[in-house]
Each structure stands twice: as C-alpha cells, then as structure tokens.
Amino acid sequence: MKKASLLVCSDYKIGEVDKFVFGSFIEHLGRAVYGGIYEPAHKNGFRRDVIDLIKQIDVPIVRYPGGNFVSGYNWEDGAGPVQNRPKRLELAWESTETNEFGTNEFVKWCREVGCEPLMAVNLGTRGPDEARNLVEYCNHPGGTYWSDLRISHGYKNPHGIKYWCLGNEMDGDWQMGHKTPLEYGRIANETAKLMKMTDNSIKLVLCGSSSGRTRTFGEWETTVLDLAYDKVDYISLHQYFGNSDGDLRSFLAKGTELDRYIETVIACCDFMQGKRHSRHHIDLSVDEWNVWYHSHGAKFEKWSTAPSILEDIYNFADALVVGSMLLSLLRHCDRVKIACMAQLVNVIAPIMTETGGGVWAQTIFYPYMHASRYGRGSVLLPKAESSTHETKDFTQVPDIDSLAVCDDEKGELTVFAINRDLSDSIPFTVKLIDFPDYAPIEHIEMSGYDLTAVNTANSSPVKPKTQKAPAVESNVFSVKLNPLSWNVFRFKKAT
Ligand code: AHR
C-alpha cells in the first residue's frame, strides 16, 4: 500500500539553513546579462521588472561572472569608462563580449537587488596575480594602484566582496585552462594565499567536480582539498539533471542522486579533515544546480552578441525535479551553506525576458520561490517513512519526498512534500511534536498539470494554487497528496 509519514519534534534539528542556499547565478552567457538583467534603456541599465521578480524569490547571493566564461575573462576589460572597453571573442560560448557590463555594474546591481556578490576569478587562462589585483580593486579602501583605479572609476567606497570562487569547473576538459587535480590544487592554494593576504576577511570556494558522474570525481576532491585545505572555506559541487532519454520515473527521482553526491563530498571533506588532524572544516557550495536539457543542440549564430542560447523552457515535470533538488539541499543544511540555482535570467533560468519586451516566471520559479521564502530557519530531524518504487536508474525511491523547516524567530513551521507517483494520490500523515500553538495558514500546491505544460511570454498556466491548510488534531495532520504534486503546508504559532 502506498503511504508516507513524517514525524518531527521542535527540539531535534538537522541544522540551521544558511540563507545563501537560495542563491543564484548570472554568467556572461547568452541573454543572461544583456537583455536579461541589463538593458541600457532602463535606469542604470538595470531591468526593474526583472529585479521585481528576483525580489519575489528573495535571492540572497548571486555568483558572477561565470561559469565557463570566467576561465577566459580579463576582469580589467569590464572596468572603467564603457567607451574604452574592448570587444572580445568569448571562446566558452562562441560569442562576442562587449564588456559594457562588468564588475562595478554587477556590484551596483547586487545592491539594488539586495543580494551579495559571489565573485569568481579566472584560474583558467590567468592566475594568482590577476586574482589578487581584483581583490585589491574591489576591497581595498584606497591609496594603492588598483584601489585608486576603482575610485577613479567612480566607486569611492570599497565593494567589500566577501565570497569568492577560485575558478570554475577546472576538472572539465571543455574548460579554458583545464587542469589536473594536482595542477589545480597548487594554483588554487597559491591564489587563495595571495587573495587572503590582500584581504583576510574573504571566504573562498575551491572547485570540486563539475558533476557527480565525472571520471575523476572523488579523487579530484581529495587531491585538491589536500593541496589547498587550510586556505579555503567551501568546496563546490555542480549538478544538472536532464530527461533526454524520456525516462520520466528516473527523472523524477533525480533528487536522490543529488543526496548521494552531496553525502560523498561531505565524506571527502571529513576524510581530509581527519587525515590532516585539522580543526578547520570545509562546507559545501552547490554553486550550479538545475534541470538542463531542453536547449541541448540548439543552433545560434557564432560570434554574435548575446545570442539566445541555453534558453530552456521548463515544463511542470522540471518544476517537480527542481523541488526535489531544493529538498535535497535543505536536507543537508548542516553542510551545504551556499547553493546557486543556475542560472537566474534567460539562461537555464526561472525568469525569462523578451529583449526590449516583457518578463515572465517559468514553472521552476515557484518551488524556488517557496523554498526561499518558507524554507529558512532550521530543518527538523525527520523520521520519514514512505512506500518506495524502482526506476530504471534508481532503487528504493520514496514515493513521497518530504521535510519540515521551523523558523523559531518568526514562529513559522513549513512542511514541504512532493508526490512523485504518476497516477495515485498517496495518504501522508505528519506528526508535529512540541508545536503546541501552531495553527494552519495555507496549503500551497502545484498539481494537475500535464507534465509537459509550460509558461510562455503570453500565457502562464503553471502556477501554484492556495487552499486552507489541514487542521492539526492531537499533533497530527493527515492529507492525501495528489499524484505528481509539489506541496507547501504552512503553520504559524499563535501570538
Ligand atoms: O551554467 C552553464 C554552464 O554550466 C556554466 O558555464 C558551467 O560552469 C557549467 O558547465
């Protein structure tokens, strides 16, 4: 019989959710910057309609400027008077980069959005010297060559950028300046050293693997960690899931693969900490994650500026997978401290624009927004039980994926639940121990759509519905979760 239950107690927690888990990513790629967040016709060049949607999600940190792009980027090209900035061949995405938008514009945009920058340095074609210069340019108050240059560019106050990535996907042979783990570990360590000598308040993310399925996965992590352990604060994971072979049940179960991937990287970090007898511990930055496959193989004009590439139009099935990826990140909130949905606008993104036209929310926008708005606080240690099923790629997949988050300060409790079953409603019982005065607020649900249903510029049929949350009687609430559904049950403590 298909059924599931979740038991949580207010005193038992997995850990605090770092708000940076709800981060995102903007790369100089396709129409993410040009036509996405930036259009000269708007005030400061920033699209207000896009910022308004980003604020609805409440995105706390945005990684920039890449991605593969950063591995060939000269940051100096994007600083200073716009009319003097060079146009460059951008090799990662076979485009022309105008450099109209650069570091200062990005930081200014972040301030308007209300998010922190997560700045990546180029460790592909460049190295420690350019990276420490960028830290000096951004963070040093003044009186030196690079900091005075920033001031001369109109930015008197230092940007105070705290979070930095040491390159991007350096394990991948597609990456400009791709490296072996030994080569990368050494250059990452030396770069980290110089960057922290320039500003010792910064936090650094070391490149982990570009997916959990690479040939070097595991060996890459332990080697680079061993070489750069004391200088870094996080190690990155990147993970995209696709459904190119059309095996729907395996696709819907992909969140379980992310669980295993995260747990293996945690094991690598802890192994390295033990091996080194170190007190320093390393957290995880899942700084690229999403569904990505619809746009594979799409044609575009080589060397054009801001071409429409990687513009996946997401369907309802993708929203369910994104939901389960978010639950996986939350389930590991004790170690996943940064995560960035890749990306934010137009490029494999929850938000789409028409260049010079309107803006709309894709299907995946909604689970992301719900998790960010209602998934802050502490994830409660669950006793979760569910009937399971087998798929082509996975065994023992829970029919219901669920967890609960409690925000003690706000007095709010949220239960997230996904029913992965293709046809059956499944009874779901939740026992809430030591939540005496919590009353139901609402049940937000996305269900009943064709799995291929999408939102477009002209019509947005796929969006959440809100109904009354079920009553809690003797600490328990019971519901039937609709097949193929994303559910958010919200409760609030009486004041
Ligand atoms: O997000 C798109 C690309 O995916 C990024 O540039 C790269 O880091 C990853 O392979």
Short mmCIF file of C-alpha atoms and ligand atoms in Angstrom, two decimals:
data_model
loop_
_atom_site.label_atom_id
_atom_site.label_comp_id
_atom_site.label_asym_id
_atom_site.label_seq_id
_atom_site.Cartn_x
_atom_site.Cartn_y
_atom_site.Cartn_z
CA MET A 1 0.00 0.00 0.00
CA LYS A 2 1.33 3.44 -0.92
CA LYS A 3 1.58 5.76 2.07
CA ALA A 4 4.02 8.08 3.84
CA SER A 5 4.55 9.74 7.17
CA LEU A 6 6.77 12.39 8.67
CA LEU A 7 7.43 12.82 12.38
CA VAL A 8 9.27 15.91 13.62
CA CYS A 9 9.93 17.35 17.05
CA SER A 10 10.68 21.02 17.69
CA ASP A 11 13.87 20.17 19.65
CA TYR A 12 15.50 17.89 17.08
CA LYS A 13 17.16 19.65 14.17
CA ILE A 14 19.49 18.79 11.31
CA GLY A 15 20.83 22.33 11.40
CA GLU A 16 20.32 25.97 10.53
CA VAL A 17 19.55 26.85 6.95
CA ASP A 18 22.08 29.35 5.62
CA LYS A 19 20.14 31.89 3.56
CA PHE A 20 22.85 31.58 0.88
CA VAL A 21 21.38 28.19 -0.02
CA PHE A 22 18.80 30.16 -2.01
CA GLY A 23 21.41 31.85 -4.20
CA SER A 24 21.60 32.04 -7.97
CA PHE A 25 23.99 32.71 -10.80
CA ILE A 26 24.49 35.23 -13.62
CA GLU A 27 27.09 34.45 -16.27
CA HIS A 28 28.15 36.42 -19.32
CA LEU A 29 26.36 33.86 -21.44
CA GLY A 30 23.60 34.33 -24.00
CA ARG A 31 21.00 36.81 -22.77
CA ALA A 32 21.65 36.43 -19.02
CA VAL A 33 23.33 39.84 -18.74
CA TYR A 34 22.48 41.63 -22.00
CA GLY A 35 18.70 41.60 -22.41
CA GLY A 36 18.33 39.79 -19.09
CA ILE A 37 19.36 41.85 -16.09
CA TYR A 38 20.82 44.69 -18.15
CA GLU A 39 19.34 46.87 -20.91
CA PRO A 40 20.72 50.38 -21.45
CA ALA A 41 17.25 51.87 -21.94
CA HIS A 42 16.45 51.27 -18.26
CA LYS A 43 17.58 53.43 -15.31
CA ASN A 44 21.23 52.50 -14.58
CA GLY A 45 20.74 49.89 -17.30
CA PHE A 46 19.02 47.54 -14.85
CA ARG A 47 15.72 45.93 -15.80
CA ARG A 48 13.32 46.82 -12.99
CA ASP A 49 10.77 44.17 -13.99
CA VAL A 50 13.47 41.51 -13.61
CA ILE A 51 14.59 42.87 -10.25
CA ASP A 52 10.98 42.78 -9.05
CA LEU A 53 10.73 39.06 -9.82
CA ILE A 54 14.13 38.38 -8.23
CA LYS A 55 12.89 40.14 -5.11
CA GLN A 56 9.84 37.88 -5.06
CA ILE A 57 12.22 34.94 -4.74
CA ASP A 58 14.39 36.90 -2.29
CA VAL A 59 17.69 35.76 -3.82
CA PRO A 60 20.42 36.42 -1.21
CA ILE A 61 23.63 35.81 -3.21
CA VAL A 62 24.47 35.76 -6.94
CA ARG A 63 27.53 34.10 -8.46
CA TYR A 64 29.23 36.03 -11.29
CA PRO A 65 30.70 36.35 -14.00
CA GLY A 66 30.87 32.62 -14.79
CA GLY A 67 30.80 29.71 -15.32
CA ASN A 68 32.91 28.69 -18.28
CA PHE A 69 33.10 32.36 -19.29
CA VAL A 70 35.27 33.29 -16.32
CA SER A 71 38.06 30.95 -17.40
CA GLY A 72 38.92 33.26 -20.32
CA TYR A 73 37.88 36.57 -18.77
CA ASN A 74 40.11 39.60 -18.22
CA TRP A 75 38.27 41.43 -15.47
CA GLU A 76 40.05 44.69 -16.41
CA ASP A 77 38.12 44.66 -19.73
CA GLY A 78 34.91 45.30 -17.81
CA ALA A 79 36.17 48.20 -15.65
CA GLY A 80 36.48 51.92 -16.38
CA PRO A 81 34.77 54.13 -18.97
CA VAL A 82 32.43 51.99 -21.08
CA GLN A 83 33.51 53.61 -24.35
CA ASN A 84 37.09 52.39 -23.77
CA ARG A 85 36.20 48.79 -23.06
CA PRO A 86 37.31 46.24 -25.66
CA LYS A 87 35.09 43.83 -27.52
CA ARG A 88 36.45 40.31 -27.24
CA LEU A 89 35.90 36.93 -28.77
CA GLU A 90 34.33 34.93 -25.99
CA LEU A 91 35.52 31.39 -26.53
CA ALA A 92 33.44 29.48 -23.99
CA TRP A 93 30.12 30.34 -25.64
CA GLU A 94 31.40 31.34 -29.11
CA SER A 95 30.00 34.84 -28.74
CA THR A 96 31.24 38.43 -28.88
CA GLU A 97 31.56 40.06 -25.45
CA THR A 98 31.11 43.83 -25.49
CA ASN A 99 32.15 44.30 -21.85
CA GLU A 100 29.54 47.04 -21.40
CA PHE A 101 28.68 45.33 -18.13
CA GLY A 102 31.47 44.46 -15.69
CA THR A 103 32.41 44.12 -12.04
CA ASN A 104 31.25 47.57 -10.85
CA GLU A 105 27.95 47.36 -12.68
CA PHE A 106 27.40 43.91 -11.18
CA VAL A 107 28.09 45.07 -7.63
CA LYS A 108 25.79 48.06 -8.13
CA TRP A 109 23.10 45.74 -9.46
CA CYS A 110 23.53 43.45 -6.42
CA ARG A 111 22.98 46.42 -4.12
CA GLU A 112 19.72 47.21 -5.91
CA VAL A 113 18.59 43.61 -5.74
CA GLY A 114 19.65 43.34 -2.09
CA CYS A 115 21.97 40.38 -2.60
CA GLU A 116 25.65 39.60 -2.01
CA PRO A 117 28.04 39.04 -4.93
CA LEU A 118 29.81 35.68 -5.15
CA MET A 119 32.70 36.64 -7.41
CA ALA A 120 34.64 34.08 -9.43
CA VAL A 121 38.26 34.63 -10.50
CA ASN A 122 39.85 33.28 -13.66
CA LEU A 123 42.13 30.33 -12.91
CA GLY A 124 41.94 29.05 -16.48
CA THR A 125 43.93 31.46 -18.64
CA ARG A 126 45.11 33.57 -15.68
CA GLY A 127 46.31 33.10 -12.14
CA PRO A 128 47.16 34.42 -8.67
CA ASP A 129 48.35 37.86 -9.78
CA GLU A 130 45.17 38.90 -11.61
CA ALA A 131 43.07 37.44 -8.80
CA ARG A 132 44.80 39.38 -6.03
CA ASN A 133 44.63 42.54 -8.16
CA LEU A 134 40.87 42.09 -8.45
CA VAL A 135 40.54 41.69 -4.67
CA GLU A 136 42.59 44.86 -4.21
CA TYR A 137 40.50 46.70 -6.81
CA CYS A 138 37.25 45.65 -5.16
CA ASN A 139 38.01 45.60 -1.46
CA HIS A 140 40.96 47.84 -0.60
CA PRO A 141 39.85 51.26 0.69
CA GLY A 142 42.35 53.35 -1.34
CA GLY A 143 45.89 54.65 -1.66
CA THR A 144 47.16 51.83 -3.89
CA TYR A 145 47.22 51.42 -7.66
CA TRP A 146 44.19 49.10 -8.00
CA SER A 147 42.05 50.63 -5.25
CA ASP A 148 42.69 54.14 -6.59
CA LEU A 149 41.77 52.91 -10.04
CA ARG A 150 38.39 51.79 -8.66
CA ILE A 151 37.94 55.21 -7.05
CA SER A 152 38.81 56.89 -10.36
CA HIS A 153 36.09 54.74 -11.95
CA GLY A 154 33.54 56.38 -9.68
CA TYR A 155 33.41 53.90 -6.79
CA LYS A 156 34.83 55.67 -3.75
CA ASN A 157 33.79 53.05 -1.23
CA PRO A 158 35.26 49.57 -1.45
CA HIS A 159 32.80 46.91 -2.60
CA GLY A 160 33.61 44.65 0.36
CA ILE A 161 33.08 41.44 -1.60
CA LYS A 162 33.31 38.64 0.92
CA TYR A 163 32.65 35.47 -1.11
CA TRP A 164 34.91 34.35 -3.97
CA CYS A 165 35.18 31.26 -6.19
CA LEU A 166 38.65 30.01 -7.15
CA GLY A 167 37.89 29.41 -10.82
CA ASN A 168 35.17 27.30 -12.39
CA GLU A 169 34.89 23.59 -13.23
CA MET A 170 38.63 23.22 -13.60
CA ASP A 171 38.18 19.42 -13.79
CA GLY A 172 36.40 19.66 -17.16
CA ASP A 173 38.34 19.32 -20.40
CA TRP A 174 35.97 21.87 -22.02
CA GLN A 175 37.23 24.48 -19.60
CA MET A 176 39.76 27.03 -20.90
CA GLY A 177 42.91 26.23 -18.96
CA HIS A 178 41.57 22.86 -17.75
CA LYS A 179 43.85 21.32 -15.13
CA THR A 180 44.69 18.05 -13.50
CA PRO A 181 43.81 17.93 -9.78
CA LEU A 182 47.48 18.39 -8.89
CA GLU A 183 47.82 21.43 -11.14
CA TYR A 184 44.58 22.96 -9.90
CA GLY A 185 45.18 22.23 -6.22
CA ARG A 186 48.53 24.02 -6.35
CA ILE A 187 47.35 27.10 -8.23
CA ALA A 188 44.21 27.32 -6.10
CA ASN A 189 46.29 27.22 -2.94
CA GLU A 190 48.68 29.94 -4.14
CA THR A 191 45.83 32.11 -5.43
CA ALA A 192 43.92 31.70 -2.19
CA LYS A 193 47.05 32.67 -0.27
CA LEU A 194 47.52 35.92 -2.19
CA MET A 195 43.82 36.79 -2.13
CA LYS A 196 43.64 36.33 1.64
CA MET A 197 46.90 38.25 2.13
CA THR A 198 45.20 41.11 0.28
CA ASP A 199 42.02 40.85 2.36
CA ASN A 200 41.91 38.27 5.11
CA SER A 201 38.18 38.71 5.71
CA ILE A 202 37.21 36.95 2.48
CA LYS A 203 35.82 33.41 2.18
CA LEU A 204 36.90 31.14 -0.65
CA VAL A 205 35.24 28.35 -2.61
CA LEU A 206 37.51 25.67 -4.06
CA CYS A 207 36.40 23.98 -7.30
CA GLY A 208 35.07 20.50 -6.77
CA SER A 209 33.75 18.37 -9.60
CA SER A 210 31.54 19.56 -12.43
CA SER A 211 29.13 16.69 -11.69
CA GLY A 212 28.92 13.63 -9.51
CA ARG A 213 29.44 11.41 -12.56
CA THR A 214 32.83 12.55 -13.84
CA ARG A 215 35.66 10.05 -14.19
CA THR A 216 37.77 11.95 -11.65
CA PHE A 217 35.02 12.53 -9.05
CA GLY A 218 36.24 11.74 -5.54
CA GLU A 219 39.89 11.65 -6.46
CA TRP A 220 39.57 15.26 -7.63
CA GLU A 221 38.02 16.34 -4.30
CA THR A 222 40.56 14.63 -2.04
CA THR A 223 43.55 15.78 -4.12
CA VAL A 224 42.57 19.45 -4.38
CA LEU A 225 41.46 19.57 -0.77
CA ASP A 226 44.75 18.12 0.38
CA LEU A 227 46.64 20.80 -1.56
CA ALA A 228 44.55 23.80 -0.55
CA TYR A 229 42.80 22.69 2.64
CA ASP A 230 43.80 25.40 5.09
CA LYS A 231 43.22 28.28 2.70
CA VAL A 232 39.64 27.54 1.64
CA ASP A 233 36.24 27.57 3.29
CA TYR A 234 33.98 25.71 0.87
CA ILE A 235 34.27 23.18 -1.92
CA SER A 236 31.91 23.45 -4.90
CA LEU A 237 29.58 20.89 -6.46
CA HIS A 238 27.80 21.38 -9.77
CA GLN A 239 24.87 19.25 -10.83
CA TYR A 240 22.44 19.48 -13.74
CA PHE A 241 19.83 16.84 -14.45
CA GLY A 242 18.19 16.11 -17.80
CA ASN A 243 15.47 13.90 -19.19
CA SER A 244 16.86 13.42 -22.68
CA ASP A 245 16.07 9.69 -22.72
CA GLY A 246 12.46 10.38 -21.65
CA ASP A 247 12.57 8.00 -18.66
CA LEU A 248 10.19 10.01 -16.56
CA ARG A 249 10.30 7.97 -13.35
CA SER A 250 14.10 8.13 -13.22
CA PHE A 251 13.97 11.84 -13.98
CA LEU A 252 11.55 12.47 -11.12
CA ALA A 253 13.86 10.52 -8.78
CA LYS A 254 16.97 12.60 -9.56
CA GLY A 255 16.86 14.37 -6.18
CA THR A 256 18.07 11.11 -4.64
CA GLU A 257 21.17 11.27 -6.85
CA LEU A 258 21.89 14.76 -5.56
CA ASP A 259 21.56 13.40 -1.99
CA ARG A 260 24.25 10.76 -2.68
CA TYR A 261 26.51 13.26 -4.43
CA ILE A 262 26.36 15.72 -1.53
CA GLU A 263 26.94 12.96 1.00
CA THR A 264 30.01 11.70 -0.89
CA VAL A 265 31.53 15.19 -0.99
CA ILE A 266 30.87 15.61 2.74
CA ALA A 267 32.70 12.29 3.25
CA CYS A 268 35.66 13.56 1.18
CA CYS A 269 35.85 16.75 3.28
CA ASP A 270 35.64 14.85 6.55
CA PHE A 271 38.20 12.28 5.41
CA MET A 272 40.58 15.11 4.59
CA GLN A 273 39.95 16.83 7.91
CA GLY A 274 40.71 13.59 9.76
CA LYS A 275 43.77 12.81 7.65
CA ARG A 276 45.21 16.23 8.35
CA HIS A 277 44.25 16.23 12.06
CA SER A 278 42.78 19.63 11.34
CA ARG A 279 40.32 21.70 13.33
CA HIS A 280 39.32 23.53 10.17
CA HIS A 281 36.25 22.16 8.48
CA ILE A 282 35.04 22.67 4.94
CA ASP A 283 31.44 23.31 3.93
CA LEU A 284 29.77 22.76 0.57
CA SER A 285 28.80 25.28 -2.08
CA VAL A 286 26.46 23.72 -4.65
CA ASP A 287 27.07 26.74 -6.80
CA GLU A 288 25.48 25.45 -10.01
CA TRP A 289 22.39 23.27 -9.95
CA ASN A 290 19.24 22.93 -12.03
CA VAL A 291 17.49 20.93 -14.74
CA TRP A 292 19.15 21.49 -18.12
CA TYR A 293 18.49 19.61 -21.34
CA HIS A 294 15.73 21.23 -23.42
CA SER A 295 18.15 23.55 -25.23
CA HIS A 296 20.87 20.97 -25.95
CA GLY A 297 21.91 21.17 -29.60
CA ALA A 298 20.06 24.44 -30.34
CA LYS A 299 21.67 26.40 -33.19
CA PHE A 300 22.81 30.02 -32.98
CA GLU A 301 24.96 32.44 -34.94
CA LYS A 302 28.60 32.03 -33.93
CA TRP A 303 30.31 35.20 -32.57
CA SER A 304 27.04 37.11 -32.26
CA THR A 305 26.43 39.30 -29.20
CA ALA A 306 24.07 37.95 -26.55
CA PRO A 307 22.64 35.13 -28.67
CA SER A 308 19.59 33.21 -27.41
CA ILE A 309 21.37 30.15 -26.08
CA LEU A 310 20.62 27.73 -23.24
CA GLU A 311 17.07 29.12 -23.14
CA ASP A 312 15.36 26.05 -21.71
CA ILE A 313 11.61 26.41 -21.49
CA TYR A 314 10.75 24.46 -18.37
CA ASN A 315 7.73 22.22 -18.01
CA PHE A 316 5.84 21.01 -14.98
CA ALA A 317 7.95 17.82 -14.64
CA ASP A 318 11.05 20.03 -14.39
CA ALA A 319 9.42 22.01 -11.57
CA LEU A 320 8.94 18.78 -9.59
CA VAL A 321 12.59 17.81 -10.09
CA VAL A 322 13.74 21.28 -9.07
CA GLY A 323 11.54 20.91 -5.98
CA SER A 324 13.24 17.66 -5.03
CA MET A 325 16.70 19.20 -5.62
CA LEU A 326 15.74 22.01 -3.24
CA LEU A 327 14.65 19.46 -0.62
CA SER A 328 17.98 17.70 -1.05
CA LEU A 329 19.86 20.97 -0.41
CA LEU A 330 17.76 21.66 2.68
CA ARG A 331 18.16 18.10 3.96
CA HIS A 332 21.92 18.74 4.02
CA CYS A 333 21.69 22.23 5.52
CA ASP A 334 24.27 21.36 8.17
CA ARG A 335 26.95 21.26 5.44
CA VAL A 336 25.52 22.88 2.29
CA LYS A 337 26.00 26.55 3.12
CA ILE A 338 25.85 28.09 -0.35
CA ALA A 339 23.84 26.97 -3.38
CA CYS A 340 23.14 28.77 -6.63
CA MET A 341 20.35 27.85 -8.98
CA ALA A 342 21.98 28.14 -12.40
CA GLN A 343 21.10 30.45 -13.72
CA LEU A 344 18.78 33.37 -12.88
CA VAL A 345 17.56 35.04 -16.06
CA ASN A 346 17.07 33.68 -19.62
CA VAL A 347 19.89 31.12 -19.45
CA ILE A 348 18.50 27.86 -17.92
CA ALA A 349 16.59 30.19 -15.67
CA PRO A 350 13.44 30.64 -13.59
CA ILE A 351 12.96 34.14 -15.06
CA MET A 352 12.61 34.86 -18.79
CA THR A 353 12.56 38.13 -20.67
CA GLU A 354 11.97 39.33 -24.18
CA THR A 355 14.82 41.68 -25.04
CA GLY A 356 13.11 45.07 -25.05
CA GLY A 357 9.84 43.38 -24.02
CA GLY A 358 8.17 41.63 -21.13
CA VAL A 359 9.18 39.25 -18.39
CA TRP A 360 7.67 36.04 -17.05
CA ALA A 361 8.14 33.30 -14.47
CA GLN A 362 8.92 29.79 -15.63
CA THR A 363 7.46 26.71 -13.90
CA ILE A 364 10.64 26.23 -11.83
CA PHE A 365 10.32 29.77 -10.44
CA TYR A 366 7.66 28.65 -7.98
CA PRO A 367 9.31 25.83 -5.99
CA TYR A 368 12.44 28.00 -5.84
CA MET A 369 10.43 30.94 -4.50
CA HIS A 370 8.56 28.78 -1.97
CA ALA A 371 11.76 27.19 -0.65
CA SER A 372 13.45 30.57 -0.34
CA ARG A 373 10.50 32.24 1.36
CA TYR A 374 9.39 29.41 3.63
CA GLY A 375 12.49 27.21 3.91
CA ARG A 376 14.51 29.48 6.21
CA GLY A 377 15.15 28.60 9.84
CA SER A 378 16.12 25.09 10.91
CA VAL A 379 15.46 21.85 9.11
CA LEU A 380 13.94 19.43 11.60
CA LEU A 381 15.44 16.00 12.02
CA PRO A 382 12.83 13.79 10.38
CA LYS A 383 11.60 10.34 10.97
CA ALA A 384 10.29 9.97 7.46
CA GLU A 385 8.73 6.82 6.09
CA SER A 386 7.39 6.25 2.63
CA SER A 387 6.44 3.43 0.34
CA THR A 388 9.01 3.17 -2.43
CA HIS A 389 9.31 2.31 -6.11
CA GLU A 390 12.03 1.24 -8.52
CA THR A 391 13.02 3.13 -11.66
CA LYS A 392 15.44 2.28 -14.46
CA ASP A 393 18.25 4.18 -12.73
CA PHE A 394 17.32 4.12 -9.04
CA THR A 395 16.13 1.65 -6.42
CA GLN A 396 14.00 2.26 -3.35
CA VAL A 397 12.88 5.72 -4.38
CA PRO A 398 10.46 7.14 -1.77
CA ASP A 399 7.07 7.87 -3.34
CA ILE A 400 6.86 10.93 -1.12
CA ASP A 401 9.83 13.24 -0.60
CA SER A 402 9.24 15.46 2.43
CA LEU A 403 10.84 17.56 5.16
CA ALA A 404 9.91 20.26 7.66
CA VAL A 405 11.53 23.61 8.42
CA CYS A 406 10.88 25.67 11.52
CA ASP A 407 11.63 29.35 11.90
CA ASP A 408 11.62 29.89 15.68
CA GLU A 409 12.04 33.65 15.37
CA LYS A 410 9.03 34.08 13.12
CA GLY A 411 7.12 31.26 14.80
CA GLU A 412 6.53 29.52 11.47
CA LEU A 413 6.60 25.89 10.51
CA THR A 414 6.57 24.62 6.94
CA VAL A 415 6.22 21.09 5.66
CA PHE A 416 7.35 20.52 2.07
CA ALA A 417 6.19 17.36 0.29
CA ILE A 418 6.42 16.02 -3.25
CA ASN A 419 4.34 13.11 -4.51
CA ARG A 420 6.37 11.52 -7.33
CA ASP A 421 3.73 8.93 -8.16
CA LEU A 422 2.48 9.20 -11.74
CA SER A 423 -1.13 8.29 -11.02
CA ASP A 424 -2.04 7.78 -7.37
CA SER A 425 -2.96 10.10 -4.55
CA ILE A 426 -0.98 8.99 -1.51
CA PRO A 427 -2.01 9.35 2.16
CA PHE A 428 0.53 11.44 4.08
CA THR A 429 0.46 11.77 7.86
CA VAL A 430 2.53 14.37 9.68
CA LYS A 431 3.10 14.25 13.43
CA LEU A 432 4.29 17.51 14.96
CA ILE A 433 5.73 17.04 18.44
CA ASP A 434 6.05 20.10 20.67
CA PHE A 435 4.43 22.61 18.38
CA PRO A 436 1.57 23.44 20.75
CA ASP A 437 0.11 26.67 19.43
CA TYR A 438 0.70 26.27 15.73
CA ALA A 439 -2.32 26.90 13.54
CA PRO A 440 -2.64 26.25 9.81
CA ILE A 441 -2.05 29.18 7.46
CA GLU A 442 -2.23 27.71 3.95
CA HIS A 443 -1.51 24.78 1.71
CA ILE A 444 0.22 25.85 -1.49
CA GLU A 445 0.05 23.23 -4.21
CA MET A 446 1.17 22.72 -7.78
CA SER A 447 -0.52 19.69 -9.32
CA GLY A 448 -2.92 18.62 -12.02
CA TYR A 449 -0.88 19.95 -14.93
CA ASP A 450 0.23 17.99 -17.93
CA LEU A 451 3.87 17.19 -17.27
CA THR A 452 4.80 18.96 -20.49
CA ALA A 453 2.87 22.15 -19.62
CA VAL A 454 4.98 25.33 -19.80
CA ASN A 455 4.66 29.05 -19.18
CA THR A 456 5.43 31.46 -22.01
CA ALA A 457 5.55 35.21 -22.59
CA ASN A 458 1.83 35.19 -23.40
CA SER A 459 0.38 32.63 -21.06
CA SER A 460 1.33 31.29 -17.64
CA PRO A 461 -0.95 28.36 -16.82
CA VAL A 462 1.51 26.61 -14.48
CA LYS A 463 1.37 28.37 -11.15
CA PRO A 464 0.60 27.49 -7.55
CA LYS A 465 -2.88 27.33 -6.06
CA THR A 466 -3.52 28.14 -2.44
CA GLN A 467 -6.05 26.47 -0.20
CA LYS A 468 -6.65 26.10 3.51
CA ALA A 469 -4.02 24.01 5.29
CA PRO A 470 -5.38 20.90 7.04
CA ALA A 471 -6.32 21.14 10.70
CA VAL A 472 -3.88 19.69 13.24
CA GLU A 473 -5.64 17.39 15.69
CA SER A 474 -3.76 15.81 18.61
CA ASN A 475 -0.47 16.91 16.97
CA VAL A 476 -1.28 15.19 13.70
CA PHE A 477 -2.47 16.25 10.29
CA SER A 478 -3.35 13.87 7.51
CA VAL A 479 -3.85 14.62 3.84
CA LYS A 480 -3.89 12.86 0.52
CA LEU A 481 -1.17 14.22 -1.72
CA ASN A 482 -2.22 14.46 -5.34
CA PRO A 483 -0.18 12.47 -7.86
CA LEU A 484 2.71 14.49 -9.28
CA SER A 485 2.38 17.34 -6.83
CA TRP A 486 4.54 19.93 -5.09
CA ASN A 487 3.08 20.87 -1.69
CA VAL A 488 3.89 23.51 0.92
CA PHE A 489 1.94 23.30 4.20
CA ARG A 490 2.38 26.40 6.35
CA PHE A 491 1.64 26.84 10.05
CA LYS A 492 2.07 29.76 12.42
CA LYS A 493 2.42 29.99 16.15
CA ALA A 494 -0.39 31.88 17.82
CA THR A 495 0.85 35.14 19.38
O1 AHR B 1 25.61 27.25 -16.34
C1 AHR B 1 26.05 26.90 -17.62
C2 AHR B 1 27.43 26.28 -17.60
O2 AHR B 1 27.37 25.04 -16.96
C3 AHR B 1 28.49 27.02 -16.83
O3 AHR B 1 29.11 27.99 -17.59
C4 AHR B 1 29.47 25.93 -16.50
O4 AHR B 1 30.16 26.20 -15.30
C5 AHR B 1 28.62 24.69 -16.43
O5 AHR B 1 29.17 23.65 -17.15
#
